[in-house]
Short mmCIF file of C-alpha atoms in Angstrom, two decimals:
data_model
loop_
_atom_site.label_atom_id
_atom_site.label_comp_id
_atom_site.label_asym_id
_atom_site.label_seq_id
_atom_site.Cartn_x
_atom_site.Cartn_y
_atom_site.Cartn_z
CA MET Q 12 -4.30 -77.17 154.99
CA SER Q 13 -1.34 -74.90 154.25
CA SER Q 14 -0.93 -73.50 150.75
CA GLU Q 15 2.64 -74.75 150.84
CA ASN Q 16 1.91 -78.43 151.45
CA SER Q 17 -0.97 -79.45 149.22
CA SER Q 18 -0.82 -83.23 148.89
CA ALA Q 19 -0.12 -84.96 145.61
CA ASP Q 20 -3.37 -86.90 146.03
CA ASP Q 21 -5.23 -83.59 145.85
CA ALA Q 22 -3.91 -82.82 142.37
CA SER Q 23 -6.03 -85.25 140.36
CA ALA Q 24 -9.41 -86.96 140.33
CA ASP Q 25 -9.86 -90.72 140.52
CA ASP Q 26 -9.61 -91.02 136.74
CA GLY Q 27 -6.30 -89.15 136.70
CA GLN Q 28 -7.74 -85.86 135.39
CA GLN Q 29 -6.00 -82.83 136.86
CA VAL Q 30 -7.92 -80.92 139.51
CA TRP Q 31 -7.00 -77.24 139.74
CA ASP Q 32 -7.17 -75.54 143.12
CA VAL Q 33 -8.77 -72.46 141.59
CA VAL Q 34 -10.22 -71.89 138.11
CA VAL Q 35 -10.93 -68.25 137.25
CA VAL Q 36 -13.33 -67.51 134.38
CA GLY Q 37 -12.60 -64.19 132.65
CA ALA Q 38 -9.25 -62.40 132.31
CA GLY Q 39 -10.31 -58.78 132.83
CA PRO Q 40 -9.12 -56.80 135.87
CA ALA Q 41 -11.29 -58.80 138.29
CA GLY Q 42 -10.26 -62.20 136.94
CA ALA Q 43 -6.58 -61.35 136.59
CA SER Q 44 -6.55 -60.00 140.16
CA ALA Q 45 -8.24 -63.15 141.46
CA ALA Q 46 -5.81 -65.39 139.59
CA TYR Q 47 -2.84 -63.39 140.89
CA ALA Q 48 -4.06 -63.54 144.50
CA ALA Q 49 -4.63 -67.30 144.37
CA ALA Q 50 -1.35 -68.00 142.53
CA VAL Q 51 0.70 -65.89 144.96
CA ALA Q 52 -0.72 -68.09 147.74
CA GLY Q 53 0.94 -71.06 146.06
CA ARG Q 54 -2.14 -72.67 144.54
CA ARG Q 55 -2.59 -74.28 141.12
CA VAL Q 56 -4.56 -71.68 139.19
CA LEU Q 57 -6.08 -71.80 135.70
CA LEU Q 58 -7.30 -68.55 134.11
CA LEU Q 59 -9.80 -68.98 131.25
CA GLU Q 60 -10.60 -66.22 128.73
CA LYS Q 61 -12.88 -66.53 125.69
CA ALA Q 62 -11.13 -63.79 123.67
CA GLU Q 63 -7.56 -63.63 122.44
CA LEU Q 64 -5.49 -61.09 124.35
CA PRO Q 65 -5.05 -58.17 124.15
CA ARG Q 66 -8.67 -57.22 123.39
CA TYR Q 67 -10.65 -53.97 123.37
CA LYS Q 68 -13.17 -53.14 126.11
CA THR Q 69 -15.61 -50.22 126.23
CA CYS Q 70 -14.21 -48.27 129.17
CA GLY Q 71 -13.11 -44.72 129.88
CA GLY Q 72 -9.89 -46.07 131.34
CA GLY Q 73 -9.60 -43.85 134.41
CA ILE Q 74 -7.32 -45.25 137.14
CA ILE Q 75 -8.19 -43.67 140.48
CA GLY Q 76 -6.37 -44.11 143.78
CA PRO Q 77 -8.20 -47.26 144.94
CA SER Q 78 -7.35 -48.94 141.61
CA ARG Q 79 -3.67 -47.99 141.89
CA ASP Q 80 -3.53 -49.24 145.48
CA SER Q 81 -4.98 -52.64 144.51
CA LEU Q 82 -2.39 -53.51 141.86
CA PRO Q 83 0.23 -56.24 142.30
CA PRO Q 84 3.64 -55.16 143.67
CA GLY Q 85 5.90 -53.88 140.92
CA PHE Q 86 3.04 -53.16 138.50
CA GLU Q 87 3.92 -50.18 136.30
CA LEU Q 88 0.79 -48.43 135.09
CA PRO Q 89 0.82 -47.80 131.30
CA PHE Q 90 -0.50 -44.25 131.59
CA ARG Q 91 -1.42 -42.46 128.37
CA ASP Q 92 -2.00 -39.24 130.31
CA ARG Q 93 -1.98 -37.90 133.86
CA VAL Q 94 -4.94 -35.74 134.85
CA HIS Q 95 -4.41 -32.51 136.82
CA ALA Q 96 -7.56 -30.64 135.74
CA VAL Q 97 -11.26 -31.33 135.32
CA THR Q 98 -13.68 -29.22 133.28
CA PHE Q 99 -17.27 -29.62 134.48
CA SER Q 100 -20.25 -28.55 132.36
CA LEU Q 101 -24.01 -28.86 132.72
CA GLY Q 102 -25.58 -29.85 129.42
CA GLY Q 103 -22.71 -28.11 127.63
CA ARG Q 104 -23.18 -24.87 129.59
CA PHE Q 105 -21.66 -23.25 132.66
CA ALA Q 106 -18.26 -24.84 132.02
CA ARG Q 107 -15.66 -24.36 134.70
CA THR Q 108 -12.23 -25.94 135.03
CA ARG Q 109 -10.80 -26.88 138.41
CA ARG Q 110 -7.11 -27.72 138.76
CA SER Q 111 -4.90 -29.65 141.15
CA ARG Q 112 -1.15 -29.46 141.71
CA GLN Q 113 -1.08 -33.19 142.38
CA MET Q 114 -2.21 -35.78 139.84
CA LEU Q 115 -5.90 -36.61 140.30
CA PHE Q 116 -5.89 -39.87 138.34
CA GLY Q 117 -4.30 -41.51 135.32
CA LEU Q 118 -5.69 -42.70 132.00
CA ILE Q 119 -4.93 -46.06 130.42
CA ASN Q 120 -5.98 -48.08 127.39
CA ARG Q 121 -7.69 -51.24 128.59
CA PRO Q 122 -6.00 -53.69 126.17
CA GLU Q 123 -2.55 -52.77 127.54
CA PHE Q 124 -3.68 -52.59 131.15
CA ASP Q 125 -5.54 -55.92 131.11
CA GLN Q 126 -2.66 -57.65 129.33
CA GLN Q 127 -0.19 -56.49 131.99
CA LEU Q 128 -2.46 -57.71 134.78
CA VAL Q 129 -2.68 -61.14 133.16
CA GLU Q 130 1.09 -61.26 132.75
CA HIS Q 131 1.53 -60.55 136.48
CA ALA Q 132 -0.85 -63.42 137.27
CA GLN Q 133 1.16 -65.69 134.99
CA LYS Q 134 4.44 -64.66 136.62
CA ALA Q 135 2.88 -65.53 139.97
CA GLY Q 136 2.21 -69.03 138.63
CA ALA Q 137 -1.26 -68.92 137.05
CA GLU Q 138 -1.77 -70.75 133.75
CA LEU Q 139 -3.70 -68.92 131.00
CA ARG Q 140 -5.93 -70.42 128.33
CA THR Q 141 -7.49 -68.05 125.77
CA GLY Q 142 -10.10 -68.69 123.10
CA VAL Q 143 -12.07 -70.79 125.60
CA THR Q 144 -15.81 -70.34 126.15
CA VAL Q 145 -17.32 -71.63 129.38
CA GLN Q 146 -20.79 -73.06 128.87
CA ARG Q 147 -21.68 -73.76 132.51
CA VAL Q 148 -20.44 -74.95 135.88
CA GLU Q 149 -21.72 -78.03 137.68
CA GLN Q 150 -21.42 -78.79 141.38
CA HIS Q 151 -23.42 -82.04 141.29
CA GLY Q 152 -23.88 -84.82 138.75
CA SER Q 153 -21.84 -87.30 136.78
CA ALA Q 154 -19.17 -84.77 135.74
CA VAL Q 155 -18.33 -84.04 139.39
CA PRO Q 156 -16.16 -86.75 141.00
CA ASP Q 157 -16.73 -85.69 144.64
CA ARG Q 158 -18.24 -83.02 146.86
CA ARG Q 159 -15.02 -81.01 146.95
CA THR Q 160 -14.95 -80.50 143.19
CA VAL Q 161 -16.60 -78.19 140.66
CA ALA Q 162 -16.82 -79.07 136.97
CA VAL Q 163 -16.32 -76.22 134.50
CA VAL Q 164 -17.84 -77.35 131.19
CA LEU Q 165 -16.34 -75.73 128.09
CA GLN Q 166 -17.85 -75.26 124.65
CA GLY Q 167 -17.15 -78.48 122.79
CA GLY Q 168 -17.69 -80.67 125.84
CA GLU Q 169 -14.31 -80.53 127.59
CA THR Q 170 -14.56 -80.47 131.38
CA VAL Q 171 -12.11 -78.73 133.71
CA LEU Q 172 -12.14 -79.67 137.39
CA ALA Q 173 -11.45 -77.30 140.29
CA ARG Q 174 -11.70 -77.11 144.08
CA ALA Q 175 -13.01 -73.53 143.74
CA VAL Q 176 -14.22 -71.36 140.85
CA VAL Q 177 -14.18 -67.58 140.54
CA GLY Q 178 -16.59 -66.05 138.04
CA ALA Q 179 -15.17 -62.84 136.57
CA ASP Q 180 -16.74 -63.17 133.14
CA GLY Q 181 -18.27 -59.72 132.81
CA SER Q 182 -21.69 -58.15 133.11
CA ALA Q 183 -23.43 -60.90 131.09
CA SER Q 184 -21.80 -63.56 133.26
CA ARG Q 185 -22.70 -67.23 132.90
CA ILE Q 186 -21.13 -67.87 136.28
CA GLY Q 187 -23.22 -65.02 137.71
CA ALA Q 188 -26.34 -66.75 136.35
CA HIS Q 189 -25.26 -69.98 138.11
CA VAL Q 190 -24.80 -68.12 141.40
CA GLY Q 191 -28.11 -66.27 140.96
CA VAL Q 192 -26.82 -62.70 140.81
CA LYS Q 193 -29.69 -60.18 140.92
CA LEU Q 194 -29.36 -56.77 139.29
CA ASP Q 195 -30.80 -53.52 140.55
CA GLN Q 196 -29.59 -50.98 137.99
CA VAL Q 197 -28.65 -51.37 134.31
CA ASP Q 198 -27.06 -48.55 132.31
CA LEU Q 199 -25.99 -48.13 128.69
CA GLY Q 200 -22.57 -46.66 127.96
CA LEU Q 201 -21.66 -45.52 124.43
CA GLU Q 202 -18.13 -44.57 123.54
CA ALA Q 203 -15.98 -43.45 120.60
CA GLU Q 204 -12.19 -43.54 120.31
CA ILE Q 205 -11.41 -40.45 118.20
CA PRO Q 206 -7.91 -39.89 116.77
CA VAL Q 207 -7.17 -36.15 116.66
CA PRO Q 208 -4.39 -33.90 115.29
CA GLN Q 209 -1.58 -32.90 117.63
CA THR Q 210 -2.95 -29.36 118.02
CA VAL Q 211 -6.25 -30.74 119.35
CA ALA Q 212 -4.51 -33.34 121.53
CA GLU Q 213 -2.35 -30.62 123.13
CA ASP Q 214 -5.45 -28.66 124.11
CA TRP Q 215 -6.73 -31.67 126.10
CA LYS Q 216 -3.45 -32.85 127.60
CA GLY Q 217 -3.74 -33.37 131.36
CA ARG Q 218 -7.41 -32.33 131.44
CA VAL Q 219 -10.68 -34.27 131.30
CA LEU Q 220 -14.22 -33.05 130.70
CA ILE Q 221 -17.26 -34.26 132.64
CA ASP Q 222 -20.62 -33.07 131.33
CA TRP Q 223 -23.80 -33.63 133.33
CA GLY Q 224 -26.22 -34.81 130.66
CA PRO Q 225 -29.82 -34.16 129.56
CA ILE Q 226 -31.21 -37.58 130.60
CA PRO Q 227 -31.75 -38.03 134.36
CA GLY Q 228 -28.64 -39.67 135.83
CA SER Q 229 -26.60 -39.31 132.64
CA TYR Q 230 -23.21 -37.77 132.05
CA GLY Q 231 -20.55 -37.59 129.35
CA TRP Q 232 -16.77 -37.58 129.42
CA VAL Q 233 -13.69 -36.78 127.39
CA PHE Q 234 -10.52 -38.63 128.42
CA PRO Q 235 -7.33 -37.72 126.49
CA LYS Q 236 -4.89 -40.49 125.67
CA GLY Q 237 -2.10 -39.03 123.58
CA ASP Q 238 -3.30 -38.64 120.00
CA THR Q 239 -6.73 -40.15 120.77
CA LEU Q 240 -9.69 -38.82 122.76
CA THR Q 241 -11.99 -41.32 124.46
CA VAL Q 242 -15.43 -39.67 124.30
CA GLY Q 243 -18.43 -41.36 125.89
CA VAL Q 244 -21.79 -40.99 127.59
CA ILE Q 245 -23.81 -43.18 129.95
CA SER Q 246 -27.46 -43.25 131.05
CA ALA Q 247 -30.13 -45.68 132.21
CA ARG Q 248 -30.96 -48.56 129.86
CA GLY Q 249 -34.22 -47.98 128.02
CA GLU Q 250 -33.08 -44.57 126.77
CA GLY Q 251 -31.07 -45.98 123.85
CA ALA Q 252 -32.12 -43.47 121.18
CA ALA Q 253 -31.75 -40.50 123.55
CA THR Q 254 -28.35 -41.77 124.73
CA LYS Q 255 -27.13 -42.10 121.14
CA ARG Q 256 -28.40 -38.59 120.38
CA TYR Q 257 -26.62 -37.28 123.50
CA LEU Q 258 -23.31 -38.75 122.30
CA GLU Q 259 -23.75 -37.31 118.79
CA ASP Q 260 -24.65 -33.86 120.17
CA PHE Q 261 -21.81 -34.04 122.68
CA ILE Q 262 -19.23 -34.85 120.00
CA GLY Q 263 -20.61 -32.11 117.77
CA ARG Q 264 -20.59 -29.55 120.56
CA LEU Q 265 -16.93 -30.34 121.26
CA GLY Q 266 -16.01 -29.67 117.63
CA LEU Q 267 -14.99 -33.29 117.09
CA ALA Q 268 -17.66 -34.34 114.58
CA GLY Q 269 -15.22 -33.95 111.67
CA PHE Q 270 -12.88 -36.64 112.98
CA GLU Q 271 -13.54 -40.30 112.18
CA PRO Q 272 -13.65 -42.58 115.27
CA SER Q 273 -11.29 -45.54 115.13
CA ILE Q 274 -13.70 -47.48 117.36
CA SER Q 275 -17.36 -46.94 118.27
CA SER Q 276 -18.76 -49.26 120.90
CA GLY Q 277 -21.46 -49.79 123.50
CA HIS Q 278 -21.70 -51.66 126.76
CA LEU Q 279 -24.27 -52.40 129.47
CA THR Q 280 -23.15 -51.90 133.08
CA ARG Q 281 -25.09 -53.69 135.81
CA CYS Q 282 -25.22 -52.98 139.57
CA ARG Q 283 -26.17 -55.76 141.97
CA ALA Q 284 -29.25 -55.65 144.19
CA ASP Q 285 -28.50 -55.40 147.90
CA ASP Q 286 -29.60 -58.99 148.53
CA SER Q 287 -27.83 -60.46 145.49
CA PRO Q 288 -25.70 -63.53 146.33
CA LEU Q 289 -21.93 -63.49 145.88
CA SER Q 290 -21.43 -67.25 146.00
CA ARG Q 291 -23.02 -70.64 145.52
CA GLY Q 292 -21.25 -73.66 146.95
CA ARG Q 293 -17.61 -73.51 145.82
CA VAL Q 294 -18.27 -70.79 143.23
CA LEU Q 295 -17.63 -67.08 143.91
CA VAL Q 296 -18.34 -64.08 141.69
CA CYS Q 297 -16.55 -60.72 141.56
CA GLY Q 298 -16.30 -57.55 139.47
CA ASP Q 299 -18.94 -56.99 136.79
CA ALA Q 300 -20.03 -60.64 137.07
CA ALA Q 301 -21.19 -59.85 140.62
CA GLY Q 302 -22.67 -56.46 139.65
CA LEU Q 303 -20.01 -54.64 141.65
CA LEU Q 304 -19.46 -51.06 140.52
CA GLU Q 305 -20.13 -47.56 141.82
CA PRO Q 306 -23.76 -46.74 140.94
CA TRP Q 307 -23.42 -42.97 140.44
CA THR Q 308 -20.24 -42.72 138.35
CA ARG Q 309 -20.44 -46.36 137.15
CA GLU Q 310 -16.71 -46.63 137.91
CA GLY Q 311 -15.84 -50.31 137.78
CA ILE Q 312 -12.08 -50.84 137.50
CA SER Q 313 -11.35 -50.25 141.20
CA PHE Q 314 -14.32 -52.46 142.16
CA ALA Q 315 -13.04 -55.19 139.83
CA LEU Q 316 -9.49 -55.07 141.18
CA ARG Q 317 -10.55 -55.01 144.83
CA SER Q 318 -13.27 -57.65 144.60
CA GLY Q 319 -11.05 -59.81 142.38
CA ARG Q 320 -8.26 -59.82 144.94
CA LEU Q 321 -10.71 -60.75 147.72
CA ALA Q 322 -12.28 -63.48 145.56
CA GLY Q 323 -8.86 -64.97 144.84
CA GLU Q 324 -7.92 -64.97 148.53
CA TRP Q 325 -11.18 -66.59 149.61
CA ALA Q 326 -11.14 -69.06 146.72
CA VAL Q 327 -7.90 -70.39 148.20
CA ARG Q 328 -9.68 -70.96 151.52
CA ILE Q 329 -12.62 -72.64 149.78
CA ALA Q 330 -10.22 -74.87 147.84
CA GLU Q 331 -8.80 -76.00 151.19
CA ALA Q 332 -12.25 -76.61 152.75
CA HIS Q 333 -13.00 -80.31 153.26
CA ASP Q 334 -16.75 -80.12 153.85
CA ALA Q 335 -19.83 -78.07 153.00
CA VAL Q 336 -19.91 -76.35 156.40
CA ASP Q 337 -16.38 -74.96 156.05
CA THR Q 338 -17.04 -74.03 152.42
CA ARG Q 339 -20.13 -72.09 153.46
CA ARG Q 340 -18.23 -70.34 156.25
CA GLN Q 341 -15.53 -69.15 153.88
CA ALA Q 342 -18.08 -68.02 151.27
CA LEU Q 343 -19.92 -66.01 153.95
CA ASN Q 344 -16.62 -64.43 155.03
CA TYR Q 345 -16.01 -63.39 151.41
CA ALA Q 346 -19.49 -61.84 151.21
CA PHE Q 347 -18.92 -60.00 154.48
CA ALA Q 348 -15.59 -58.59 153.23
CA ILE Q 349 -17.25 -57.35 150.02
CA LYS Q 350 -20.25 -55.81 151.77
CA ALA Q 351 -18.20 -54.14 154.52
CA GLY Q 352 -16.09 -52.27 151.98
CA LEU Q 353 -17.44 -52.08 148.45
CA GLY Q 354 -21.03 -52.58 149.61
CA VAL Q 355 -20.89 -49.46 151.78
CA GLU Q 356 -19.52 -47.42 148.86
CA MET Q 357 -22.27 -48.75 146.59
CA SER Q 358 -24.95 -47.83 149.11
CA VAL Q 359 -23.72 -44.23 149.26
CA GLY Q 360 -23.36 -44.17 145.48
CA LYS Q 361 -26.99 -45.23 145.02
CA ARG Q 362 -28.16 -42.39 147.27
CA LEU Q 363 -26.00 -39.94 145.32
CA LEU Q 364 -27.34 -41.20 141.97
CA ILE Q 365 -30.95 -40.69 143.08
CA ALA Q 366 -30.11 -37.17 144.23
CA PHE Q 367 -28.12 -36.46 141.05
CA GLU Q 368 -31.00 -37.61 138.83
CA ARG Q 369 -33.17 -34.91 140.36
CA ARG Q 370 -30.65 -32.14 141.05
CA PRO Q 371 -27.69 -32.26 138.62
CA GLY Q 372 -27.34 -28.48 138.91
CA LEU Q 373 -26.74 -28.80 142.63
CA PHE Q 374 -23.87 -31.25 142.02
CA HIS Q 375 -22.42 -28.97 139.34
CA ALA Q 376 -22.58 -25.94 141.62
CA GLY Q 377 -20.94 -27.87 144.46
CA LEU Q 378 -18.07 -29.24 142.41
CA THR Q 379 -17.35 -25.98 140.62
CA GLY Q 380 -18.03 -23.50 143.41
CA VAL Q 381 -17.69 -25.09 146.86
CA ARG Q 382 -14.13 -25.77 147.95
CA PRO Q 383 -14.89 -28.66 150.40
CA VAL Q 384 -16.84 -30.50 147.69
CA TRP Q 385 -13.99 -30.15 145.20
CA LYS Q 386 -11.52 -31.26 147.89
CA ALA Q 387 -13.65 -34.35 148.59
CA PHE Q 388 -13.63 -35.15 144.83
CA MET Q 389 -9.82 -34.82 144.76
CA ASP Q 390 -9.39 -36.97 147.87
CA ILE Q 391 -11.62 -39.73 146.46
CA THR Q 392 -9.92 -39.83 143.06
CA ARG Q 393 -6.48 -39.94 144.69
CA GLY Q 394 -7.52 -42.70 147.07
CA ALA Q 395 -7.06 -40.63 150.24
CA THR Q 396 -10.65 -41.40 151.24
CA SER Q 397 -13.86 -43.02 149.91
CA LEU Q 398 -17.50 -42.07 149.58
CA GLY Q 399 -18.33 -44.30 152.53
CA GLU Q 400 -15.60 -42.80 154.68
CA ILE Q 401 -16.69 -39.23 153.90
CA VAL Q 402 -20.28 -39.98 154.89
CA ARG Q 403 -19.15 -41.81 158.04
CA THR Q 404 -16.77 -39.12 159.30
CA ARG Q 405 -18.42 -35.86 158.21
CA PRO Q 406 -21.70 -35.01 159.96
CA MET Q 407 -22.40 -32.19 157.51
CA VAL Q 408 -22.36 -34.67 154.61
CA GLN Q 409 -24.60 -37.04 156.55
CA ARG Q 410 -27.10 -34.23 157.13
CA ALA Q 411 -27.01 -33.18 153.46
CA LEU Q 412 -27.64 -36.76 152.27
CA THR Q 413 -30.46 -37.18 154.78
CA ALA Q 414 -32.05 -33.96 153.50
CA LEU Q 415 -31.73 -35.21 149.92
CA ASP Q 416 -33.24 -38.56 150.95
CA ARG Q 417 -36.23 -36.72 152.41
CA ARG Q 418 -36.68 -34.82 149.16
CA GLN Q 419 -36.72 -38.10 147.24
CA ALA Q 420 -39.50 -39.29 149.54
CA ASP Q 421 -41.52 -36.16 148.70
CA PRO Q 422 -41.03 -35.73 144.92
CA ALA Q 423 -43.91 -33.31 144.62
CA GLY Q 424 -42.12 -30.92 146.94
CA ASP Q 425 -39.48 -29.91 144.42
CA ALA Q 426 -40.65 -31.12 141.05
CA SER Q 427 -39.55 -27.84 139.54
CA ASP Q 428 -35.95 -28.44 140.63
CA VAL Q 429 -35.15 -31.39 138.38
CA SER Q 430 -32.57 -29.49 136.34
CA SER Q 431 -31.82 -26.62 138.67
#
């Protein structure tokens, strides 16, 4: 069925209730991208969001090349700063700043960015409803009029019908629970938005700080956004007290303890297990709801935008499917598209995280002292390449990762090197 000639009979159930082609749950970057992709294809799209927009999200707000390249045509990024320099430190020591003539990445505030994405989806034809909490989805039972329909049950009992549903409702996703998403890695991020005087803001303009932290796998960041610094840390869940202490020490070490944060927040990030499903029947998941983010850096915006676009495109195909066999085929195609791109990057990221947990000093030395490593960092942040592409095309990197993998298999061999 063409997206241009959907029949009038398809637009409502037997009782006259409207049936949407695609319902997207969650209006963050993943959901807005999915809604845009489905609406641009000419489908009837409803975007549901439990909060009122704009709303704050715990997020550093770094927009790297893959994020920029996944935005709708004509989207103007609301940059608060453009980054040309990165200061790396190891537990507050051995700081070194590396610079680039070209912009490495940009910094945004999530409320503005998310709002603009939603507006682009609306301009493409998607309808937005805010202040709506989804309780569950049903693909069988009395609420479902036929096998081509999914019932989205809202708090209060209202039911919305759709030919396909995209779950983009965050890391504690109800749609993800319906699909059966399995998580392999959970991390705690803590963040403070700290307003600073102009003299302090000028010192940070165009430069970010990345500090490799004291907890295995942890790091901290400072992202400047005009008169406010976004300062945060992240580490494995289960280290809550140590993570909080790291953030307090980090802020103190930076000389920022005297400034009152305008917002202090926390957030759990969750990475999917390799065998975690991405669909169930006519329901797809993307972004944080699917556990899609880069395991080492925990970068999620580019994963949300890219997986959201793919989910929207394949939701259109599922909406057009007339039987379970075709629905399953399209859902498998969506999973293949995710795994062939984002899945490869996640696999490399997991290997890097394991190595980084044991040898943060090696990563620091490489980024601050080895030109090809710094060039790879620049190319990835600009979107000229990806982690997966670097491993695939550079035998030296493959050999280095293989050597690190062997060291992980023999932890007793270099137990003294944990922080070297």
